[in-house]
Short mmCIF file of N, CA and C in Angstrom, two decimals:
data_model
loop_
_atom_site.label_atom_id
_atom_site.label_comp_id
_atom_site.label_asym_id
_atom_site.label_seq_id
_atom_site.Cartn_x
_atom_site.Cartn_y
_atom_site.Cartn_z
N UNK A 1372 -15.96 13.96 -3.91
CA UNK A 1372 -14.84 13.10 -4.23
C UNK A 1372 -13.53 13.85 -3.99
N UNK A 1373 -12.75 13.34 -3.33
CA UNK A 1373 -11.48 14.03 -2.83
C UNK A 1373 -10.26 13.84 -3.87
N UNK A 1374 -9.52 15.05 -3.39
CA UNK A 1374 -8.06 14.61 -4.18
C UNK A 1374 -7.27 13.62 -3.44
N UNK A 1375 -6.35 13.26 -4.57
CA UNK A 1375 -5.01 12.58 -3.77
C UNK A 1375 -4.42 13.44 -2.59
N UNK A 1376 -4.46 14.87 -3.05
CA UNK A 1376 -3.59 15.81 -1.47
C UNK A 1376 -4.59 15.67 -0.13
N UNK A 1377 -5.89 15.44 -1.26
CA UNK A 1377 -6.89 15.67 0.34
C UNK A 1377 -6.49 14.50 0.97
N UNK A 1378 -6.88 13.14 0.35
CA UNK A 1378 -6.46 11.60 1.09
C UNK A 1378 -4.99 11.71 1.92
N UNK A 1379 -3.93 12.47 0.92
CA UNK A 1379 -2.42 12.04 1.89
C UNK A 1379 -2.82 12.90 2.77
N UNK A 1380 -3.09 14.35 2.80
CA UNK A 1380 -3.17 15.14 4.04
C UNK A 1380 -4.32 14.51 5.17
N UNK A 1381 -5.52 13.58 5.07
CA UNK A 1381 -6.15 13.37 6.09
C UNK A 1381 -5.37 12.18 6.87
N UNK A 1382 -4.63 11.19 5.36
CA UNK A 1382 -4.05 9.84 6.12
C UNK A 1382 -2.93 10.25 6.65
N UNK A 1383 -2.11 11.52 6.44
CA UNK A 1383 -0.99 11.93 7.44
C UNK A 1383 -1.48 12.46 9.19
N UNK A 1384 -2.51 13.03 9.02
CA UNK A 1384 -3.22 13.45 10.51
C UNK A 1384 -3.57 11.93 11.21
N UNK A 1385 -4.29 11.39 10.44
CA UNK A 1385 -4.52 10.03 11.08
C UNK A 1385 -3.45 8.95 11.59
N UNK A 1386 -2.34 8.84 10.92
CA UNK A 1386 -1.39 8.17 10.63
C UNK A 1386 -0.42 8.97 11.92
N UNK A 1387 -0.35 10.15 12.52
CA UNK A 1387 0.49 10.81 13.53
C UNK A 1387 -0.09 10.40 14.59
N UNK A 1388 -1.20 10.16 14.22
CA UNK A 1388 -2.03 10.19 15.78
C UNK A 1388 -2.40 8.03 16.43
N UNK A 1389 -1.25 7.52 15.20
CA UNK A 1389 -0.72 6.03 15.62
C UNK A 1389 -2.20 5.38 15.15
N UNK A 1390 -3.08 5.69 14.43
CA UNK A 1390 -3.97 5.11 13.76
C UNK A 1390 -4.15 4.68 12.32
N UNK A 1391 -4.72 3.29 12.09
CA UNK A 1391 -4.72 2.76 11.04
C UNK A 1391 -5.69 2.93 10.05
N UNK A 1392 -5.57 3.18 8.93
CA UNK A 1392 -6.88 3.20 8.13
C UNK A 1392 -6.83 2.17 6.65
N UNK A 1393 -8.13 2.05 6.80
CA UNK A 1393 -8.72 0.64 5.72
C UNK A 1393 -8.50 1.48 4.36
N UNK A 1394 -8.14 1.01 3.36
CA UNK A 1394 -8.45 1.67 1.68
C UNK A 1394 -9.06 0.80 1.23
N UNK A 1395 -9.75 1.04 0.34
CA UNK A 1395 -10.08 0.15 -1.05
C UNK A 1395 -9.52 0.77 -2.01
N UNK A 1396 -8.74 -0.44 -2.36
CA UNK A 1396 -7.70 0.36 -3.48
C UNK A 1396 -8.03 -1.28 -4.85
N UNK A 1397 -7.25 -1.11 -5.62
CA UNK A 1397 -6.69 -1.43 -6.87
C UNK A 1397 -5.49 -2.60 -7.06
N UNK A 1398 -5.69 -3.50 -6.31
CA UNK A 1398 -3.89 -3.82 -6.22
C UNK A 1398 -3.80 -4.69 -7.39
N UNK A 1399 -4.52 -4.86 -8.58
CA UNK A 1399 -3.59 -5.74 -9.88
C UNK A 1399 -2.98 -4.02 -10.45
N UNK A 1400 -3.57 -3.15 -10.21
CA UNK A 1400 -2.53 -1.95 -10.63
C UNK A 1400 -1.52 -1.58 -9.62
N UNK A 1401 -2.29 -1.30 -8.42
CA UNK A 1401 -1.16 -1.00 -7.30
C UNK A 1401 -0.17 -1.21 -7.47
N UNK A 1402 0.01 -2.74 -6.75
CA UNK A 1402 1.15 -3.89 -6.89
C UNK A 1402 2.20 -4.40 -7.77
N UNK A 1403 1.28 -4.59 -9.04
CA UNK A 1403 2.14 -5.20 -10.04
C UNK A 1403 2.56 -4.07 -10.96
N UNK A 1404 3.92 -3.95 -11.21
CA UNK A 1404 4.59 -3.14 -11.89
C UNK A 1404 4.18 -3.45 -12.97
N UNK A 1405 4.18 -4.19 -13.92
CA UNK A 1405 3.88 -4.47 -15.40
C UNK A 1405 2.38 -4.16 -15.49
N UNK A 1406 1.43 -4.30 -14.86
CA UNK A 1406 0.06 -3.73 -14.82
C UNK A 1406 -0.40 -2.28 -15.23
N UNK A 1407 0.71 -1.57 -14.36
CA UNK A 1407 0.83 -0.15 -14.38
C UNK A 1407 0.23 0.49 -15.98
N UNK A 1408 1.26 -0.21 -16.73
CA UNK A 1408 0.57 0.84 -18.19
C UNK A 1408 -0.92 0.07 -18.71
N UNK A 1409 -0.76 -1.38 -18.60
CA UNK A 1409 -1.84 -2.25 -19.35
C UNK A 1409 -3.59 -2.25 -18.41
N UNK A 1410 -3.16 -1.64 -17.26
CA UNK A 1410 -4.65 -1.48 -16.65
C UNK A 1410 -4.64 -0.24 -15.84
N UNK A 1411 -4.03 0.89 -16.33
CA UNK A 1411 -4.49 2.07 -15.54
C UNK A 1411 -5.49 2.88 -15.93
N UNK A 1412 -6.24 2.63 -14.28
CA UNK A 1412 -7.59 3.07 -14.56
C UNK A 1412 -7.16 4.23 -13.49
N UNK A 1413 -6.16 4.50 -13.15
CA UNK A 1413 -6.31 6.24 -12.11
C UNK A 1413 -7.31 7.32 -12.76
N UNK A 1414 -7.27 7.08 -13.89
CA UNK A 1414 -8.22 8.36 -14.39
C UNK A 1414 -9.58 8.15 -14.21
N UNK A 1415 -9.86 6.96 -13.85
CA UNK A 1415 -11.69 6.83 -13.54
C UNK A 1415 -12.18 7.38 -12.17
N UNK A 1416 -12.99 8.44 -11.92
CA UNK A 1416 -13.58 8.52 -11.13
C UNK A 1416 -13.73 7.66 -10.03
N UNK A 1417 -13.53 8.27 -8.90
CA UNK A 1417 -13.20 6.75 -7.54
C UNK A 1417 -14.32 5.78 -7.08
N UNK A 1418 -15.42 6.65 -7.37
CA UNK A 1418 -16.30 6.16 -7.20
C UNK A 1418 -16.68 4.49 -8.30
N UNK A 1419 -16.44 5.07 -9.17
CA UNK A 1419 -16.21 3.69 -10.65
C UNK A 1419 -15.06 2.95 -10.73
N UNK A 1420 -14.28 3.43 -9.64
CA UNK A 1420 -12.40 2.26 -9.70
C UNK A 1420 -12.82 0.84 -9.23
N UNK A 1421 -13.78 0.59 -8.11
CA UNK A 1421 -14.46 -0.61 -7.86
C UNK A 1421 -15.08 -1.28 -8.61
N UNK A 1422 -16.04 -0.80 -9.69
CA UNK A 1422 -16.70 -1.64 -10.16
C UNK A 1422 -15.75 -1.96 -11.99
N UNK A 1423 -14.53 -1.41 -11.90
CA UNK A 1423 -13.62 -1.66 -13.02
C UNK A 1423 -13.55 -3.30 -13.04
N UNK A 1424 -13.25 -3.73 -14.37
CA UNK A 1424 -13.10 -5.18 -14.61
C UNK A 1424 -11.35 -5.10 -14.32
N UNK A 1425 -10.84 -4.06 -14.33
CA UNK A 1425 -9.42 -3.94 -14.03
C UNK A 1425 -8.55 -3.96 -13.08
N UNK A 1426 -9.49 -3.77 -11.85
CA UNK A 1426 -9.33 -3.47 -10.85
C UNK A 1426 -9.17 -4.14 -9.39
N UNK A 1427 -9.59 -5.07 -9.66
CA UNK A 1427 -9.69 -6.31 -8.52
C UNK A 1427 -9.66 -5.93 -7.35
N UNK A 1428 -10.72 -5.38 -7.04
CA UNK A 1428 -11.43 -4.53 -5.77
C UNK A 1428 -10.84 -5.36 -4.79
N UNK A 1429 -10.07 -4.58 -3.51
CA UNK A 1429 -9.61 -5.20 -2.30
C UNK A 1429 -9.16 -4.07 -1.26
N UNK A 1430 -9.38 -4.52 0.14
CA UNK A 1430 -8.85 -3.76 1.00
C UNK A 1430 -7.42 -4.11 1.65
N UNK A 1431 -6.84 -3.00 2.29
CA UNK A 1431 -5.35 -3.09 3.10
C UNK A 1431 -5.91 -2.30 3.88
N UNK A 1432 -4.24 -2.41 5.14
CA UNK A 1432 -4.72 -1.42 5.71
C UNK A 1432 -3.09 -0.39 5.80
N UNK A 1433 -3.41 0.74 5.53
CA UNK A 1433 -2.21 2.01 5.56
C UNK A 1433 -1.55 1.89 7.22
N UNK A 1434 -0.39 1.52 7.49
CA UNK A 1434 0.20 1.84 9.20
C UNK A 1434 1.26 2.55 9.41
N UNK A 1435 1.91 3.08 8.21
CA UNK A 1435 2.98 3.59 8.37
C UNK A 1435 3.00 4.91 7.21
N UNK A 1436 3.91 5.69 7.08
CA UNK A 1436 4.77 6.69 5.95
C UNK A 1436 6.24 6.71 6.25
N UNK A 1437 6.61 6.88 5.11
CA UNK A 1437 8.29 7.76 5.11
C UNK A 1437 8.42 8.13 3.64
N UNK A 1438 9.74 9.20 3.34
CA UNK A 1438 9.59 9.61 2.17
C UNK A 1438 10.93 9.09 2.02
N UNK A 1439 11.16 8.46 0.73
CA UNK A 1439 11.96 7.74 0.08
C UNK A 1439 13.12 8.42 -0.45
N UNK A 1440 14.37 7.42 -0.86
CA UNK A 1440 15.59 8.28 -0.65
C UNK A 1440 15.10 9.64 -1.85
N UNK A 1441 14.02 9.37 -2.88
CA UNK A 1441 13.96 10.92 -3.92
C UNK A 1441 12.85 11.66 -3.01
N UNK A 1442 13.04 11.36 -1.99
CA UNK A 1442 11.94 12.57 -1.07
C UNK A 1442 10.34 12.00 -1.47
N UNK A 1443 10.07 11.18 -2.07
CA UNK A 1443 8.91 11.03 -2.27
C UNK A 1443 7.92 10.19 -1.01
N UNK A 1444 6.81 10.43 -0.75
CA UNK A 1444 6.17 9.41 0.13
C UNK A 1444 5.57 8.31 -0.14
N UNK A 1445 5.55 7.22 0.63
CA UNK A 1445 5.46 6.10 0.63
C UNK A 1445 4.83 5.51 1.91
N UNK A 1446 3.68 5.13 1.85
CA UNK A 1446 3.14 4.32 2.49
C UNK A 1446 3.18 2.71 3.16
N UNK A 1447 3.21 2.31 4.05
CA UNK A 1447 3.56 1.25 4.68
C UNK A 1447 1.77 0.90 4.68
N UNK A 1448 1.88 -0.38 3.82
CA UNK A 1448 0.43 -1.30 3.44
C UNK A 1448 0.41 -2.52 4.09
N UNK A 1449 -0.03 -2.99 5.04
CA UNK A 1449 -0.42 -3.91 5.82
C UNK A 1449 -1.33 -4.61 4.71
N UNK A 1450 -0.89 -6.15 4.27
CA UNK A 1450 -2.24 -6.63 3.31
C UNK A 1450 -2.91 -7.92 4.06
N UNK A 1451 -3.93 -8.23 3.58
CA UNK A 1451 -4.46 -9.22 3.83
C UNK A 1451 -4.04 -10.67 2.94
N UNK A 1452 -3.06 -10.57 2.40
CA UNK A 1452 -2.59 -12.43 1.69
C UNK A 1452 -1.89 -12.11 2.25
N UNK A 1453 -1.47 -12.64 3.45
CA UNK A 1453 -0.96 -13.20 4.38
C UNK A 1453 0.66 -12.73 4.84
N UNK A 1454 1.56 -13.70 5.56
CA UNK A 1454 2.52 -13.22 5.93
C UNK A 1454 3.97 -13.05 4.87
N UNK A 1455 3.07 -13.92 3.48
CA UNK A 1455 4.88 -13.99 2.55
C UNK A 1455 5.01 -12.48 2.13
N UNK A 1456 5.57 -12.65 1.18
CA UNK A 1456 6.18 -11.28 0.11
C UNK A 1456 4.99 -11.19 -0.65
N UNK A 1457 4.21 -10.46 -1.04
CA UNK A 1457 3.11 -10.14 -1.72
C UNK A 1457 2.91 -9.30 -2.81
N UNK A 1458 4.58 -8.82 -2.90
CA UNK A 1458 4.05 -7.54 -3.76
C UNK A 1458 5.29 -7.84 -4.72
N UNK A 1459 4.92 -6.83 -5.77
CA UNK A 1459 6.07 -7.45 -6.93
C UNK A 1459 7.28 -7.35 -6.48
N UNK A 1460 7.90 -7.70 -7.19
CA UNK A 1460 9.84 -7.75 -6.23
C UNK A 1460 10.12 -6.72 -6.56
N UNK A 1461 9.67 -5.29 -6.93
CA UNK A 1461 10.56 -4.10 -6.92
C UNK A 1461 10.26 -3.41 -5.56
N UNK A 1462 9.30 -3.83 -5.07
CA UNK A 1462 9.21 -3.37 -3.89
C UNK A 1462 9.79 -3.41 -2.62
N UNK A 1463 10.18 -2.74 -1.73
CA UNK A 1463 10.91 -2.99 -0.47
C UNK A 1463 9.45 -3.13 0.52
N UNK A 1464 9.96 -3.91 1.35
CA UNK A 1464 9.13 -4.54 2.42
C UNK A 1464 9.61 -4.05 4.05
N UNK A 1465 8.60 -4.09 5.13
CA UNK A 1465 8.91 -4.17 6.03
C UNK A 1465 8.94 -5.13 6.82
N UNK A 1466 9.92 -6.17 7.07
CA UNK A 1466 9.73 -7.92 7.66
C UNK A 1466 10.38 -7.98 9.38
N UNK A 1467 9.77 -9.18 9.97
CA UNK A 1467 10.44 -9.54 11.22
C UNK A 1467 11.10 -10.82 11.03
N UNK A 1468 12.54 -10.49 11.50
CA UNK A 1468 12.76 -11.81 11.56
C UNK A 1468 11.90 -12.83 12.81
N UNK A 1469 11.50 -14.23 12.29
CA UNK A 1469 10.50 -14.80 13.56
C UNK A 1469 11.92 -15.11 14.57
N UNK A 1470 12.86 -15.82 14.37
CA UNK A 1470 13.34 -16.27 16.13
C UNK A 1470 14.02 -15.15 16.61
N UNK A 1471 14.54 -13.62 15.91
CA UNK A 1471 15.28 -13.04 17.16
C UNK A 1471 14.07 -11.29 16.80
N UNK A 1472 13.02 -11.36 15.85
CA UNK A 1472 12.02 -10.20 16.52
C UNK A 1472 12.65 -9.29 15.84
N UNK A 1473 13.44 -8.91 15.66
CA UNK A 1473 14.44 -7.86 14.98
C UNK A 1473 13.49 -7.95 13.39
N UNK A 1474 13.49 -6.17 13.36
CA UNK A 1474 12.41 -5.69 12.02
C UNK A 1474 13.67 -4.76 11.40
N UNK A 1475 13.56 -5.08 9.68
CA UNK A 1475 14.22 -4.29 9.25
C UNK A 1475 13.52 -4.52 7.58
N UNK A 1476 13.74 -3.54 6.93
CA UNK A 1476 13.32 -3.80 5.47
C UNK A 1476 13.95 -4.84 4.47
N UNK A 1477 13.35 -5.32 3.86
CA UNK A 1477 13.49 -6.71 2.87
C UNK A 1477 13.43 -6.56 1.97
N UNK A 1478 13.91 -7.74 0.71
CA UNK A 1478 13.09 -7.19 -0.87
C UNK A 1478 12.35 -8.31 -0.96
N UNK A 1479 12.33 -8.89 -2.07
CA UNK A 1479 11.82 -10.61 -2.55
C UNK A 1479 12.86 -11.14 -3.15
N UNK A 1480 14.07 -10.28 -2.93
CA UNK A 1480 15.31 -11.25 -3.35
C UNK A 1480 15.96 -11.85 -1.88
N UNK A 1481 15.86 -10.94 -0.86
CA UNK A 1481 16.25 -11.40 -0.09
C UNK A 1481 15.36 -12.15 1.30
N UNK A 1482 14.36 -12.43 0.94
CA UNK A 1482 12.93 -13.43 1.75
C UNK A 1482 13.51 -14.53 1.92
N UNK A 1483 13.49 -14.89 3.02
CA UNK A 1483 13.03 -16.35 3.04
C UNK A 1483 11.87 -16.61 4.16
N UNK A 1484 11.03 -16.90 3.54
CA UNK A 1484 9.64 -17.19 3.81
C UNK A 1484 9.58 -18.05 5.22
N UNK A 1485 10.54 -19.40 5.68
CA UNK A 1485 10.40 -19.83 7.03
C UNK A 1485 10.49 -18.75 7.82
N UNK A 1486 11.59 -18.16 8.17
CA UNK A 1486 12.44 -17.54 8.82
C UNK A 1486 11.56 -15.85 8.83
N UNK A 1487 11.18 -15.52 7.92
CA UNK A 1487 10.55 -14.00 7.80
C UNK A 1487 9.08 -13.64 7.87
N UNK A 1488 8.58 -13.12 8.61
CA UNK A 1488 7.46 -12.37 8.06
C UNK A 1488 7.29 -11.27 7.70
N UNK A 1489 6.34 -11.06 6.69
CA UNK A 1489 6.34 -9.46 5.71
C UNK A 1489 4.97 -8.79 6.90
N UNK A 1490 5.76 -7.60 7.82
CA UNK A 1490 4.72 -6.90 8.29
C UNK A 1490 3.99 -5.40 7.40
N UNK A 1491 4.36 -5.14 6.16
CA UNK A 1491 4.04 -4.65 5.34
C UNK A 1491 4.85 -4.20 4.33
N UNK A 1492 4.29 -3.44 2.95
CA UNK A 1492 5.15 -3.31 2.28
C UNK A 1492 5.17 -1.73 2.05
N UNK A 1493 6.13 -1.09 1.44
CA UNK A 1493 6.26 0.28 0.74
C UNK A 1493 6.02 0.37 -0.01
N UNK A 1494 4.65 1.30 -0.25
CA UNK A 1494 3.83 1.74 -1.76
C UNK A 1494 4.12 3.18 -2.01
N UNK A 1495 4.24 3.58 -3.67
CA UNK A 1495 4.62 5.29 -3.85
C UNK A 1495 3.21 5.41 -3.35
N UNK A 1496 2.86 6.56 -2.50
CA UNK A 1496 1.41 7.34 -2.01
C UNK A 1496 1.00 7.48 -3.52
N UNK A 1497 1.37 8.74 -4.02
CA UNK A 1497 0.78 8.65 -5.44
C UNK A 1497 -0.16 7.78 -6.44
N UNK A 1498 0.85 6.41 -6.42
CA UNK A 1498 0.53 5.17 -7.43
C UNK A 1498 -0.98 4.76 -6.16
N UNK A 1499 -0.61 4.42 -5.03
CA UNK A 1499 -1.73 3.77 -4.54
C UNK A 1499 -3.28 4.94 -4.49
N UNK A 1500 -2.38 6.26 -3.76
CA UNK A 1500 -3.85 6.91 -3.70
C UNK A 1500 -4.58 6.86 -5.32
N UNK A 1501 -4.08 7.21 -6.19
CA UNK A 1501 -4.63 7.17 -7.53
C UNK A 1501 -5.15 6.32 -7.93
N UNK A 1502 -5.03 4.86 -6.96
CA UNK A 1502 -6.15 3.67 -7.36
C UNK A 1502 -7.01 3.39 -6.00
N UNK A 1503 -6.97 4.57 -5.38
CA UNK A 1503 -8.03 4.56 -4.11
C UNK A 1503 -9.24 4.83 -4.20
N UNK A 1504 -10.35 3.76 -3.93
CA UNK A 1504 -11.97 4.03 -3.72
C UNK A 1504 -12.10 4.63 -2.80
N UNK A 1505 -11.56 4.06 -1.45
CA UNK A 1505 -12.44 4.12 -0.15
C UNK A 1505 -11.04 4.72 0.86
N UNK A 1506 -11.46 5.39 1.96
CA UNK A 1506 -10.43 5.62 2.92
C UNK A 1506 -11.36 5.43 4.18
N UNK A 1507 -10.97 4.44 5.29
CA UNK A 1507 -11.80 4.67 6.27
C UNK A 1507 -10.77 4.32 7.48
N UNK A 1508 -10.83 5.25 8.89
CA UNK A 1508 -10.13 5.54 9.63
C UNK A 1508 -10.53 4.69 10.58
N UNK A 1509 -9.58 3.57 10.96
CA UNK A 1509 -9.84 2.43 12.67
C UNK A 1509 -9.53 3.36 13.83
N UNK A 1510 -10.92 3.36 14.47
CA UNK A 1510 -10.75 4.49 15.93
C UNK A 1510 -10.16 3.25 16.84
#
């Protein structure tokens, strides 16, 4: 069972080399800010974060990093519910506008759902790896 440094250091090699990788992560903790204290299960063994009643087992997929204005890293999460805003509104997003293509970051204050699609969002590495089961690398 790996650390969080082992996961960011393999998903940073993977992630340079313009490849995507699948997690099974946690997202009623991930995601939702208010979750954070009332269902953190980071301390369970990764192997047991899946079968948590807390946990609401799901995959994304990781396509991006940058480290945030406190230097911290942050992951760019590609999700599977679809193209709106998905993640709690403290989060910054990465969106296209649809008629002129032009990508720039969003919040959920400033969405509008015709006009935008969310091509992923910005997660702290930390918060997500700490609710990570699975890491698997798309060749």
């Amino acid at each position: 069972l790996e650390t969080n440094k082992e996961l960011a250091d393999k998903s940073a090699k993977y992630l340079e080399q313009g490849k995507a990788i699948s997690i099974g992560h946690c997202p009623d903790v991930t995601y939702d800010e208010g979750a954070l204290n009332k269902k953190n299960i980071s301390t369970l063994p990764r192997l047991f974060k899946s079968f948590s009643a807390k946990c609401g087992a799901h995959y994304a997929l990781l396509v991006g990093s940058r480290k945030n204005s406190q230097n911290k890293c942050e992951y760019l999460v590609r999700n599977s519910y679809g193209k709106g805003f998905w993640a709690d509104k403290s989060y910054t997003c990465y969106c296209e506008d649809n008629a002129t293509k032009q990508r720039s970051n969003c919040s959920k204050l400033n969405f509008n759902k015709s006009d935008t699609t969310v091509l992923g969002c910005w997660i702290d590495a930390e918060r997500l790896l700490s609710n990570t089961y699975e890491l698997d690398v798309i060749i």
